[in-house]
């Protein structure tokens, strides 16, 4: 039998049963047997595991964690802070709320979700908001006015209950989003140069003010399953179809990226994991990566994955909430 | 290029869960696919989970990645052997003879499998050395295409060369690898082409 044929048989079979003919060929001589064993083992050793569905890895890790005795030293400081924060927050309901007395009778609530955490809140009108990665939402205890007004810094996913008599408005600094009844998400960090609105269903409108405090604005309407991205400095707008990765992000906590430069991923790492990435070598900043983060992975897993994928080899050290990257000699 | 950072090895020796998670994510898929060559998928998953647990509980000192690989693969290998032996005895009368022959074959294959640190170092060294010996452009193309999984046109775009040139460089690299890994051939050649 030709070598190629032995290999084909091995690759096909896994642990399922080989054909009768093949087995009898292997059994025929000691030489055949040795040849088979050699290829079988080598093939098994060289498996990269890439074809194993990621969901098994995640599920099985949870099983293993449950069985682990609590003998380890847990997590290093950055993780520790994160986990303590999560536990504390879980005890009080998953997020921080403190009430700020308003000039009128109505109290304002402020909700903030720590980095690396996701949480949902139900607003007084029954609308639901998911907040993530260090985002803040300010809303009144009761919606008394003719409009339902909330303020957002960061990222959130809204499911707004329909009420035509009371439009819902999300204030995001220099812009606002007017809503009837709908599902959409907003990305609006004050320190980012862009604002993004993704509309799933319904109808929303983005109003861009000429300047902060002014009442002159331009309005843009969105079609369902489209995103609108506003460049805050140039004022330019881009409109495109929402990619599948969007749903993965909000539903499964997976952030997918394609050819994204390291420097921009570093910003995401800071937001998601609360850890600052410091480039001690500028050439690393421009490296691009394609892949995914799992929002609940730990920072070591993330950075090791980057290290393995990087075309420029680098080393890192983690100190408190900072991670230093430098080129490997 | 594929070795663990010293940071992770230090943390592993301090029995830090975070480092354990890194190892799990890197090696769980590989080990399950390895074991699945000899036992069923469900059994493979269970065996590999047990191997990680025993690694965690015993907390053996780790000095290098090849030594860690050797530890994990040896544990999984031994569990596969005992599992196959156990199945052979349990199903003595009900199993068809081909299945029995195949199991015996897999047992002797595993018994012949070298999972020592040296064996892992060897393959690693050959790949690393070959990679280092490739001409720079060829190496760059090969890494982007085979290790980072980029498509030919993406590699072409990134390096600002034509798609034809990318293909030519990949063919060149494969030829060099074929020669370097001749003892492992033709399996590796097959692997490199198929991926």
XYZ file of C-alpha atoms in Angstrom, chain A residues 67, chain B residues 31 34-36 38-40 42-55 58 70-88 106-107 110-111 113 115:
48
model
C -13.798 20.229 40.227
C -5.077 17.167 23.560
C -4.954 13.867 20.014
C -6.903 11.499 22.274
C -9.771 11.363 19.812
C -7.606 6.553 19.762
C -10.809 6.825 21.814
C -14.269 8.319 21.234
C -16.746 11.948 24.689
C -14.139 9.733 26.324
C -11.375 11.980 24.970
C -12.939 15.050 26.575
C -13.269 13.306 29.930
C -9.726 11.971 29.889
C -8.218 15.333 29.029
C -10.241 17.104 31.719
C -8.916 14.582 34.233
C -5.371 15.202 33.001
C -5.713 18.939 33.626
C -7.169 18.340 37.070
C -4.342 16.038 38.031
C -1.861 18.604 36.731
C -0.132 17.657 41.716
C 5.405 16.037 27.780
C 3.618 15.918 31.135
C 0.187 16.504 29.638
C 0.596 14.196 26.648
C 2.044 11.422 28.806
C -0.879 11.619 31.228
C -3.409 11.544 28.389
C -1.557 8.751 26.612
C -1.566 6.550 29.718
C -5.260 7.183 30.342
C -6.035 6.247 26.732
C -4.155 2.969 27.153
C -5.948 2.013 30.361
C -9.283 3.031 28.878
C -8.741 0.857 25.787
C -7.634 -2.095 27.948
C -10.646 -1.677 30.176
C -12.996 -1.576 27.166
C -11.384 -4.689 25.772
C -4.119 1.413 19.106
C -2.836 0.121 22.433
C 0.272 4.336 22.172
C 2.763 2.135 23.979
C 4.550 6.678 21.345
C 5.969 11.601 24.743
